[in-house]
Amino acid sequence: MPDLKDCKSIFPRMASRILDEVMMDAALIKELAGVAKDTALLQGVLMRTKESPNSSELVTYAPFTLFPSPVPKSVFLQALSVQTHFNTLVDKISQDIDFLQEALASTIEVDDFTARLFKIHQQILKEGRSQSIVLGLNRSDYMLDQREDQTSSLKQIEINTIAASFGGLSSQTPEVHKHILKVAGRLEESQRILDNNPAAGLARGLAKAWELYGSDRAVVMFLVEEVQRNIFDHRYIEGELWKRNIPTVRKRFDDIYKTGSLDPDKRLFVDGKEVAVVYFRNGYMPQNYTNEQCWDVRLMMERSQAVKCPDIGTHLAGTKKVQQVLARPGVLERFFPDQPQAVQQMRETFAGLYTLDMGPEGDKTVAMALAEPNRFVLKPQREGGGNNIYGSEIVKVLREVRGSTERTAYILMDKINPAPIENYLLRRDSPLVISNCLSELGVFGAYVRQGAHMVMNECVGHLLRTKSSEHADGGVAAGVAVLDNPLLV
Ligand code: ADP
Ligand code: MG
């Protein structure tokens, strides 16, 4: 693992200045951490507590870094500029019945969750889609792989096409870091913290879909989890919609099961209100479907005239198996036959991805992973963090499944190795210690299509999450990563 010296060579200004002078001044750090937490509370960087996850009586700050993390400007701009292509790609995949069928064929044999989603997809195709408006709100995540020459290259971790979070809170964190840098006497750096407002951009997409649906009384329904610690992140988006006089409601699967129905025209009504848009902030992992009724509700919503964000095809387009298939030669070209530049831009961000399908190619992947497990990440078809397999665990799992179709539930990916940066992670009741950190950059995309016509296709902001390098996996909600901001260098 490179030490601080290497970091300095990549990020000379930030690393040497903040690390050496401010970072090592224990008294100043303590003072800054106090100011930072108060500022986060003032700015509404909030989260409910573990103890009372469904109450706002007592809340805390969402975990965040004391300082912003250096990100090379060129790589940051690269991530922003490729986003509208990824929006288009996801949207095209979602409509390509043959592609999804082929890409997911081996996965749905062994992965029950993907198989259930796929079954809904099949049923909708049989019945015919009842809504031609499509809304996509996604987040493409990246890490910066450190090259041998000390420069870094942008590598995509995954695209989240369902329930991508932290667009709300990341609209508030820039003010916190601006303030902290000022208090730390770093006015120049403070002025370089970028404004960011994914909440407004995501809401713009929701508002456009609502408008096209065309009923003033209809609501935007947030499908929410039973446990809602991250409610404030949603509230920013709700707020943006209410500013436009667009009504929003929050419903759980169970609420919809009890009070939801389709009328003869397949309009969706929940608790007496017509639903124009269903915005999924739940339903992305098996545990979200606690009983069969949840699946009934998912199917009812998919069949309905409501605009789904995402619809079932778009949800499936975000699976890790699809990501692996996209990295195969010629596949991007299939979706962008006349746009070699767009293809190149997207492909540049792809890390090595390898199939574990049965046959010689999959056998080769197994052998490669067993020979050098530390070079790879083994991924099942899961979302939400904490599911990936690393190092010696890869060997254990692959030895168990290598001979059977069970292995096709996974894909293998090159491990990305970002340069670690020192920072302080501020988390409730955690000691104030310096950590060796890795960051992950997310870029939010929003698009709306009506029939064959793209009505909106935008990059609407970014998210930087940082975690201690001890943790291989896990996001902010999983309690591993914390919110951060890029300081462009
Ligand atoms: P999930 O859908 O659970 O969020 P991800 O593919 O985003 O799954 O992986 C979760 C976390 O694991 C990422 O946030 C990142 O920290 C780490 N990770 C995933 N893929 C890689 C990779 N190829 N190299 C290094 N770390 C990775
Ligand atoms: Mg992820």
Coordinates of C-alpha atoms and ligand atoms in Angstrom, one line a residue:
M1 CA 0.0 0.0 0.0
P2 CA 1.5 3.4 -0.9
D3 CA 2.3 5.6 2.0
L4 CA 1.8 9.3 2.5
K5 CA 4.8 10.1 0.4
D6 CA 3.1 8.6 -2.7
C7 CA -0.1 10.6 -2.0
K8 CA 1.9 13.8 -2.0
S9 CA 3.4 13.0 -5.3
I10 CA -0.1 12.8 -6.8
F11 CA -1.8 15.6 -5.0
P12 CA 1.0 17.9 -4.1
R13 CA -0.8 21.0 -3.0
M14 CA -3.6 19.6 -0.9
A15 CA -1.7 16.7 0.6
S16 CA 1.3 18.6 1.7
R17 CA -0.6 21.7 3.0
I18 CA -3.5 20.2 4.8
L19 CA -1.9 16.9 5.8
D20 CA 1.3 18.4 7.2
E21 CA 0.1 21.5 8.9
V22 CA -3.5 21.1 9.8
M23 CA -3.9 17.4 10.0
M24 CA -1.2 16.9 12.6
D25 CA -2.3 19.7 14.9
A26 CA -4.4 17.7 17.4
A27 CA -5.9 20.7 19.2
L28 CA -7.0 22.3 16.0
I29 CA -8.4 19.1 14.6
K30 CA -10.5 18.7 17.8
E31 CA -11.8 22.2 17.5
L32 CA -12.5 21.8 13.8
A33 CA -14.4 18.5 14.3
G34 CA -16.7 20.3 16.8
V35 CA -17.4 23.1 14.4
A36 CA -17.9 20.6 11.5
K37 CA -20.5 18.7 13.4
D38 CA -22.4 21.8 14.3
T39 CA -22.2 23.1 10.8
A40 CA -23.5 19.7 9.4
L41 CA -26.5 20.0 11.8
L42 CA -27.1 23.6 10.7
Q43 CA -26.9 22.7 7.1
G44 CA -29.3 19.7 7.5
V45 CA -26.8 16.9 6.8
L46 CA -28.9 14.7 9.0
M47 CA -29.8 11.2 9.7
R48 CA -32.0 9.4 12.2
T49 CA -30.4 7.3 14.8
K50 CA -30.0 3.6 15.1
E51 CA -32.0 3.6 18.3
S52 CA -35.0 5.4 16.9
P53 CA -34.8 4.9 13.1
N54 CA -38.4 5.9 12.5
S55 CA -38.6 9.0 14.6
S56 CA -37.3 12.5 14.1
E57 CA -37.5 13.5 17.7
L58 CA -33.8 13.1 18.2
V59 CA -31.5 13.1 15.1
T60 CA -27.8 13.2 14.5
Y61 CA -25.5 14.3 11.7
A62 CA -25.0 12.0 8.8
P63 CA -21.3 10.7 8.9
F64 CA -18.9 12.8 6.9
T65 CA -15.2 13.6 6.4
L66 CA -13.6 16.5 8.3
F67 CA -11.9 17.6 5.1
P68 CA -12.7 17.3 1.4
S69 CA -10.7 14.8 -0.5
P70 CA -8.5 15.7 -3.5
V71 CA -9.8 14.5 -6.9
P72 CA -7.9 15.3 -10.1
K73 CA -10.0 17.8 -12.1
S74 CA -9.6 16.0 -15.4
V75 CA -10.9 12.7 -14.1
F76 CA -13.8 14.5 -12.4
L77 CA -14.8 16.2 -15.6
Q78 CA -14.5 12.9 -17.4
A79 CA -17.0 11.3 -15.1
L80 CA -19.5 14.2 -15.6
S81 CA -19.1 14.2 -19.3
V82 CA -19.8 10.5 -19.9
Q83 CA -23.0 10.5 -17.7
T84 CA -25.5 11.3 -20.4
H85 CA -24.2 8.4 -22.5
F86 CA -24.7 6.1 -19.6
N87 CA -28.2 7.4 -19.2
T88 CA -28.9 6.6 -22.8
L89 CA -27.2 3.2 -22.5
V90 CA -29.3 2.1 -19.5
D91 CA -32.4 3.3 -21.3
K92 CA -31.6 1.4 -24.4
I93 CA -30.8 -1.8 -22.5
S94 CA -34.1 -1.5 -20.6
Q95 CA -36.0 -1.7 -23.9
D96 CA -33.9 -4.5 -25.5
I97 CA -35.9 -7.6 -24.7
D98 CA -33.5 -10.0 -26.5
F99 CA -30.4 -8.5 -24.9
L100 CA -31.8 -8.8 -21.3
Q101 CA -33.0 -12.3 -21.9
E102 CA -29.6 -13.4 -23.3
A103 CA -27.5 -11.5 -20.7
L104 CA -29.4 -12.8 -17.7
A105 CA -30.2 -16.3 -18.9
S106 CA -27.5 -18.1 -16.8
T107 CA -28.1 -15.8 -13.8
I108 CA -31.8 -16.4 -13.5
E109 CA -31.2 -20.1 -13.4
V110 CA -29.5 -19.8 -10.0
D111 CA -30.3 -16.4 -8.6
D112 CA -33.8 -16.3 -7.2
F113 CA -34.1 -12.6 -6.7
T114 CA -33.1 -11.7 -10.3
A115 CA -35.3 -14.5 -11.5
R116 CA -38.3 -13.0 -9.8
L117 CA -37.6 -9.6 -11.2
F118 CA -37.2 -11.2 -14.6
K119 CA -40.5 -13.0 -14.3
I120 CA -42.3 -9.7 -13.7
H121 CA -40.5 -8.3 -16.8
Q122 CA -41.8 -11.2 -18.8
Q123 CA -45.3 -10.7 -17.6
I124 CA -45.3 -7.0 -18.4
L125 CA -44.1 -7.8 -21.9
K126 CA -46.9 -10.3 -22.4
E127 CA -49.5 -7.9 -21.2
G128 CA -48.0 -4.9 -23.0
R129 CA -46.6 -1.8 -21.3
S130 CA -49.3 0.5 -20.2
Q131 CA -47.1 3.6 -19.9
S132 CA -44.8 5.0 -22.6
I133 CA -43.2 7.6 -20.2
V134 CA -39.9 6.4 -18.6
L135 CA -38.0 8.1 -15.9
G136 CA -34.5 7.1 -15.0
L137 CA -32.6 8.5 -12.0
N138 CA -29.3 6.7 -11.7
R139 CA -25.9 7.1 -10.1
S140 CA -22.8 5.8 -11.8
D141 CA -20.0 5.1 -9.2
Y142 CA -16.3 5.2 -9.9
M143 CA -13.0 4.8 -8.1
L144 CA -9.7 6.2 -9.3
D145 CA -7.3 3.4 -10.1
Q146 CA -3.8 4.4 -9.4
R147 CA -1.5 3.7 -12.4
E148 CA 2.2 2.9 -12.0
D149 CA 3.1 6.3 -13.3
Q150 CA 1.2 7.8 -10.3
T151 CA -1.6 9.2 -12.4
S152 CA -5.1 7.9 -11.9
S153 CA -7.7 6.6 -14.2
L154 CA -11.5 6.6 -13.8
K155 CA -12.9 3.2 -13.3
Q156 CA -16.6 2.4 -13.0
I157 CA -17.7 0.4 -10.0
E158 CA -21.3 0.0 -11.1
I159 CA -24.4 2.0 -12.2
N160 CA -27.2 2.1 -9.7
T161 CA -30.5 2.2 -11.6
I162 CA -32.7 1.8 -8.5
A163 CA -32.9 3.7 -5.2
A164 CA -29.6 5.6 -5.7
S165 CA -29.2 7.6 -2.6
F166 CA -27.5 10.7 -1.1
G167 CA -28.5 13.1 -3.8
G168 CA -30.3 15.1 -1.1
L169 CA -27.6 15.2 1.6
S170 CA -24.8 15.8 -0.9
S171 CA -26.6 19.0 -1.9
Q172 CA -25.9 20.2 1.6
T173 CA -22.3 19.0 2.3
P174 CA -20.5 21.6 0.2
E175 CA -21.4 24.3 2.7
V176 CA -19.9 22.3 5.5
H177 CA -16.5 21.8 3.9
K178 CA -16.4 25.4 2.7
H179 CA -16.9 26.5 6.2
I180 CA -14.4 24.1 7.8
L181 CA -11.7 25.1 5.3
K182 CA -12.3 28.8 6.1
V183 CA -12.1 28.1 9.9
A184 CA -8.9 26.2 9.2
G185 CA -7.5 29.2 7.5
R186 CA -7.7 27.7 4.0
L187 CA -9.7 30.4 2.2
E188 CA -8.4 29.6 -1.2
E189 CA -9.3 25.9 -1.0
S190 CA -12.6 26.8 0.5
Q191 CA -13.5 28.7 -2.6
R192 CA -12.7 25.7 -4.7
I193 CA -15.4 23.5 -3.1
L194 CA -17.9 22.9 -5.9
D195 CA -21.6 23.7 -5.5
N196 CA -23.7 20.6 -6.0
N197 CA -27.4 20.1 -6.1
P198 CA -28.4 16.6 -7.2
A199 CA -31.7 17.0 -5.2
A200 CA -32.9 19.7 -7.6
G201 CA -31.8 17.7 -10.7
L202 CA -33.4 14.5 -9.5
A203 CA -36.6 16.4 -8.7
R204 CA -36.5 18.0 -12.2
G205 CA -36.7 14.5 -13.6
L206 CA -39.6 13.5 -11.3
A207 CA -41.4 16.8 -12.1
K208 CA -41.0 16.3 -15.8
A209 CA -42.4 12.8 -15.6
W210 CA -45.3 14.0 -13.4
E211 CA -46.1 16.8 -15.8
L212 CA -46.1 14.4 -18.8
Y213 CA -48.4 12.1 -16.9
G214 CA -50.8 15.0 -16.9
S215 CA -53.0 15.1 -13.9
D216 CA -52.7 17.9 -11.4
R217 CA -54.1 15.9 -8.5
A218 CA -51.9 12.9 -9.0
V219 CA -49.0 12.4 -6.6
V220 CA -45.4 11.3 -6.8
M221 CA -45.2 8.3 -4.5
F222 CA -41.9 7.5 -2.8
L223 CA -41.8 3.7 -2.1
V224 CA -39.9 3.7 1.2
E225 CA -38.4 1.1 3.5
E226 CA -39.8 0.0 6.8
V227 CA -36.8 1.5 8.6
Q228 CA -36.2 5.0 7.4
R229 CA -33.0 6.4 8.9
N230 CA -32.1 8.2 5.7
I231 CA -35.4 10.1 5.4
F232 CA -33.8 13.5 5.3
D233 CA -32.0 12.6 2.1
H234 CA -35.5 12.0 0.6
R235 CA -37.0 15.1 2.1
Y236 CA -34.7 17.4 0.0
I237 CA -36.2 15.9 -3.1
E238 CA -39.7 16.0 -1.7
G239 CA -39.1 19.6 -0.9
E240 CA -38.0 20.4 -4.4
L241 CA -41.3 18.9 -5.7
W242 CA -43.5 20.7 -3.3
K243 CA -41.8 24.0 -4.4
R244 CA -43.3 23.2 -7.8
N245 CA -46.7 22.4 -6.1
I246 CA -46.3 18.7 -7.0
P247 CA -47.7 16.6 -4.2
T248 CA -45.6 13.7 -2.8
V249 CA -46.5 10.9 -0.5
R250 CA -44.4 8.2 1.3
K251 CA -45.7 4.7 1.3
R252 CA -44.3 1.3 2.3
F253 CA -45.1 -2.0 0.5
D254 CA -47.6 -2.8 3.2
D255 CA -49.5 0.5 2.9
I256 CA -49.8 -0.1 -0.9
Y257 CA -50.9 -3.7 -0.3
K258 CA -53.7 -2.5 2.0
T259 CA -54.9 0.6 0.2
G260 CA -53.7 0.3 -3.4
S261 CA -55.5 -0.8 -6.5
L262 CA -55.7 -0.4 -10.3
D263 CA -58.8 1.0 -12.0
P264 CA -60.0 -0.5 -15.3
D265 CA -57.6 1.7 -17.2
K266 CA -54.8 0.5 -14.9
R267 CA -54.4 3.9 -13.2
L268 CA -52.8 3.3 -9.8
F269 CA -54.6 4.6 -6.8
V270 CA -53.1 4.4 -3.3
D271 CA -55.0 5.5 -0.2
G272 CA -57.5 7.3 -2.5
K273 CA -54.9 9.2 -4.5
E274 CA -53.9 8.7 -8.1
V275 CA -50.2 8.0 -8.5
A276 CA -48.4 9.7 -11.4
V277 CA -44.9 8.5 -10.5
V278 CA -43.6 5.7 -8.3
Y279 CA -40.1 6.6 -7.1
F280 CA -38.4 3.5 -5.7
R281 CA -36.3 4.1 -2.7
N282 CA -36.9 0.5 -1.7
G283 CA -37.3 -2.8 -3.5
Y284 CA -33.7 -3.2 -4.6
M285 CA -32.7 -6.2 -2.5
P286 CA -34.4 -9.5 -1.5
Q287 CA -34.8 -8.5 2.2
N288 CA -37.0 -5.6 1.1
Y289 CA -39.6 -8.1 0.0
T290 CA -40.5 -9.5 3.4
N291 CA -43.5 -11.5 2.1
E292 CA -45.4 -12.5 -1.0
Q293 CA -47.6 -9.4 -0.7
C294 CA -44.6 -7.2 -1.5
W295 CA -44.1 -9.0 -4.8
D296 CA -47.8 -8.6 -5.5
V297 CA -47.4 -4.9 -4.9
R298 CA -44.4 -4.7 -7.2
L299 CA -46.3 -6.4 -10.0
M300 CA -49.3 -4.2 -9.5
M301 CA -47.2 -1.0 -9.7
E302 CA -45.3 -2.4 -12.8
R303 CA -48.6 -3.2 -14.6
S304 CA -50.0 0.3 -13.8
Q305 CA -50.1 3.4 -15.8
A306 CA -47.9 5.2 -13.2
V307 CA -44.4 6.2 -14.4
K308 CA -42.0 3.9 -12.6
C309 CA -38.6 5.1 -11.6
P310 CA -37.2 2.6 -12.5
D311 CA -39.4 0.4 -14.5
I312 CA -38.6 -3.3 -14.3
G313 CA -36.4 -3.3 -17.5
T314 CA -34.3 -0.5 -16.1
H315 CA -34.0 -2.2 -12.8
L316 CA -32.7 -5.3 -14.6
A317 CA -30.3 -3.1 -16.7
G318 CA -28.5 -2.2 -13.5
T319 CA -27.6 -5.8 -12.5
K320 CA -24.0 -6.7 -12.2
K321 CA -24.4 -9.4 -14.8
V322 CA -25.5 -6.9 -17.4
Q323 CA -22.5 -4.7 -16.4
Q324 CA -20.2 -7.7 -17.1
V325 CA -21.8 -8.4 -20.5
L326 CA -21.5 -4.8 -21.5
A327 CA -17.7 -5.0 -21.1
R328 CA -17.6 -7.7 -23.8
P329 CA -16.2 -6.7 -27.2
G330 CA -18.9 -5.3 -29.5
V331 CA -21.7 -5.0 -27.0
L332 CA -21.6 -1.2 -26.6
E333 CA -21.4 -0.9 -30.3
R334 CA -24.7 -2.8 -30.6
F335 CA -26.4 0.0 -28.6
F336 CA -24.4 2.9 -30.2
P337 CA -23.8 1.8 -33.8
D338 CA -23.2 5.3 -35.1
Q339 CA -21.4 6.8 -32.1
P340 CA -17.9 5.4 -31.8
Q341 CA -16.9 8.3 -29.6
A342 CA -19.6 7.7 -27.1
V343 CA -18.6 4.0 -27.1
Q344 CA -15.0 4.9 -26.5
Q345 CA -15.8 7.4 -23.7
M346 CA -17.8 4.7 -21.9
R347 CA -15.4 1.9 -22.5
E348 CA -12.5 3.9 -21.1
T349 CA -14.2 3.7 -17.7
F350 CA -14.7 0.0 -17.7
A351 CA -12.5 -2.2 -15.5
G352 CA -11.9 -5.8 -16.4
L353 CA -15.1 -7.8 -16.0
Y354 CA -15.2 -11.6 -16.4
T355 CA -18.0 -14.2 -16.9
L356 CA -18.4 -17.2 -14.7
D357 CA -20.8 -18.9 -17.0
M358 CA -20.3 -22.6 -17.6
G359 CA -17.9 -23.4 -20.3
P360 CA -14.2 -22.7 -21.2
E361 CA -14.4 -18.9 -20.8
G362 CA -15.9 -19.2 -17.3
D363 CA -13.3 -21.9 -16.4
K364 CA -10.6 -19.5 -17.4
T365 CA -12.1 -16.9 -15.1
V366 CA -12.1 -19.4 -12.2
A367 CA -8.5 -20.3 -12.8
M368 CA -7.4 -16.7 -13.0
A369 CA -9.2 -15.8 -9.8
L370 CA -7.8 -18.8 -7.9
A371 CA -4.3 -17.9 -9.0
E372 CA -4.3 -14.3 -7.9
P373 CA -7.4 -13.7 -5.7
N374 CA -6.1 -10.3 -4.5
R375 CA -6.4 -8.9 -8.0
F376 CA -10.1 -9.3 -8.1
V377 CA -13.5 -8.8 -6.5
L378 CA -16.2 -11.5 -6.7
K379 CA -19.7 -10.1 -7.0
P380 CA -23.1 -11.6 -6.6
Q381 CA -26.2 -10.0 -8.0
R382 CA -26.9 -7.8 -5.0
E383 CA -27.1 -4.1 -4.1
G384 CA -26.8 -2.1 -0.9
G385 CA -23.2 -2.9 0.0
G386 CA -21.5 -5.6 2.0
N387 CA -22.1 -8.5 -0.4
N388 CA -18.9 -8.6 -2.4
I389 CA -16.2 -11.2 -1.8
Y390 CA -12.4 -10.4 -1.6
G391 CA -9.1 -12.2 -1.2
S392 CA -9.0 -15.6 0.5
E393 CA -12.8 -15.7 0.6
I394 CA -12.8 -15.7 -3.2
V395 CA -10.8 -18.9 -3.1
K396 CA -13.1 -20.4 -0.6
V397 CA -16.3 -19.6 -2.5
L398 CA -15.0 -20.5 -5.9
R399 CA -13.7 -23.8 -4.7
E400 CA -17.2 -24.6 -3.5
V401 CA -19.1 -23.5 -6.6
R402 CA -16.6 -23.9 -9.5
G403 CA -18.0 -27.2 -10.7
S404 CA -21.7 -26.2 -10.6
T405 CA -24.0 -23.7 -12.2
E406 CA -24.1 -21.9 -8.8
R407 CA -21.0 -20.0 -9.9
T408 CA -23.1 -18.2 -12.6
A409 CA -24.7 -16.2 -9.8
Y410 CA -21.5 -14.2 -9.6
I411 CA -19.3 -12.1 -11.9
L412 CA -15.6 -11.4 -11.4
M413 CA -14.2 -7.9 -11.6
D414 CA -10.7 -6.4 -11.5
K415 CA -10.0 -4.8 -8.1
I416 CA -9.6 -1.1 -8.3
N417 CA -6.8 0.3 -6.2
P418 CA -7.1 4.0 -5.4
A419 CA -4.3 6.0 -3.7
P420 CA -5.2 6.3 0.0
I421 CA -5.6 9.8 1.4
E422 CA -5.5 10.6 5.1
N423 CA -8.6 12.2 6.6
Y424 CA -10.8 12.2 9.7
L425 CA -14.1 10.4 9.5
L426 CA -16.7 12.0 11.7
R427 CA -19.3 9.6 12.9
R428 CA -21.4 9.8 16.0
D429 CA -19.7 8.3 19.1
S430 CA -16.6 7.4 17.1
P431 CA -13.1 8.4 18.3
L432 CA -11.5 11.3 16.4
V433 CA -8.6 9.5 14.7
I434 CA -6.8 9.9 11.5
S435 CA -7.6 7.2 8.9
N436 CA -6.2 6.0 5.7
C437 CA -9.1 6.5 3.3
L438 CA -10.3 5.6 -0.1
S439 CA -12.9 7.6 -2.0
E440 CA -15.7 6.7 -4.5
L441 CA -17.1 9.2 -6.8
G442 CA -20.7 9.0 -7.9
V443 CA -22.4 10.9 -10.7
F444 CA -26.1 11.4 -10.8
G445 CA -28.0 11.1 -14.1
A446 CA -31.6 12.0 -14.8
Y447 CA -33.6 11.3 -18.0
V448 CA -37.1 11.2 -19.2
R449 CA -38.3 9.4 -22.3
Q450 CA -41.8 9.5 -23.8
G451 CA -42.2 6.8 -26.4
A452 CA -39.2 7.1 -28.8
H453 CA -38.5 10.7 -27.8
M454 CA -35.9 11.7 -25.1
V455 CA -37.4 14.6 -23.4
M456 CA -34.6 15.1 -20.9
N457 CA -31.1 13.7 -20.5
E458 CA -28.8 15.3 -17.9
C459 CA -26.0 14.9 -15.5
V460 CA -27.4 16.4 -12.4
G461 CA -24.6 16.4 -9.8
H462 CA -22.1 14.3 -7.9
L463 CA -21.4 12.5 -4.6
L464 CA -18.1 11.7 -3.0
R465 CA -18.1 9.0 -0.4
T466 CA -15.0 8.1 1.6
K467 CA -14.2 5.1 3.8
S468 CA -11.3 3.8 5.8
S469 CA -9.1 1.6 3.6
E470 CA -9.6 -1.3 6.1
H471 CA -13.0 -1.8 4.7
A472 CA -13.2 -3.5 1.4
D473 CA -16.9 -2.9 0.9
G474 CA -20.0 -1.0 2.1
G475 CA -21.6 2.4 1.6
V476 CA -22.8 5.2 3.9
A477 CA -26.1 3.5 4.8
A478 CA -24.2 0.3 5.7
G479 CA -22.2 2.4 8.2
V480 CA -18.8 2.1 6.4
A481 CA -18.4 5.1 4.1
V482 CA -19.1 8.7 5.0
L483 CA -20.1 11.8 2.9
D484 CA -17.3 13.8 1.4
N485 CA -16.7 16.5 -1.3
P486 CA -14.1 16.6 -4.0
L487 CA -11.5 19.3 -3.9
L488 CA -10.4 19.5 -7.5
V489 CA -6.6 19.4 -7.9
Ligands
ADP1 P1 -23.4 -2.5 -4.2 O1 -24.4 -2.7 -5.2 O2 -23.5 -3.5 -3.0 O3 -23.2 -1.1 -3.8 P2 -20.8 -2.3 -5.5 O4 -20.4 -3.0 -6.8 O5 -21.0 -0.8 -5.6 O6 -22.0 -3.1 -4.9 O7 -19.7 -2.6 -4.4 C1 -19.8 -2.1 -3.1 C2 -18.5 -1.5 -2.7 O8 -17.4 -2.4 -2.8 C3 -18.1 -0.3 -3.5 O9 -18.7 0.8 -3.0 C4 -16.6 -0.3 -3.4 O10 -16.2 0.3 -2.1 C5 -16.2 -1.8 -3.3 N1 -15.9 -2.3 -4.6 C6 -16.8 -2.7 -5.6 N2 -16.2 -3.1 -6.7 C7 -14.9 -2.9 -6.5 C8 -13.7 -3.0 -7.3 N3 -13.8 -3.5 -8.5 N4 -12.5 -2.7 -6.8 C9 -12.4 -2.2 -5.5 N5 -13.5 -2.0 -4.7 C10 -14.7 -2.3 -5.2
MG2 MG -22.5 0.4 -5.0

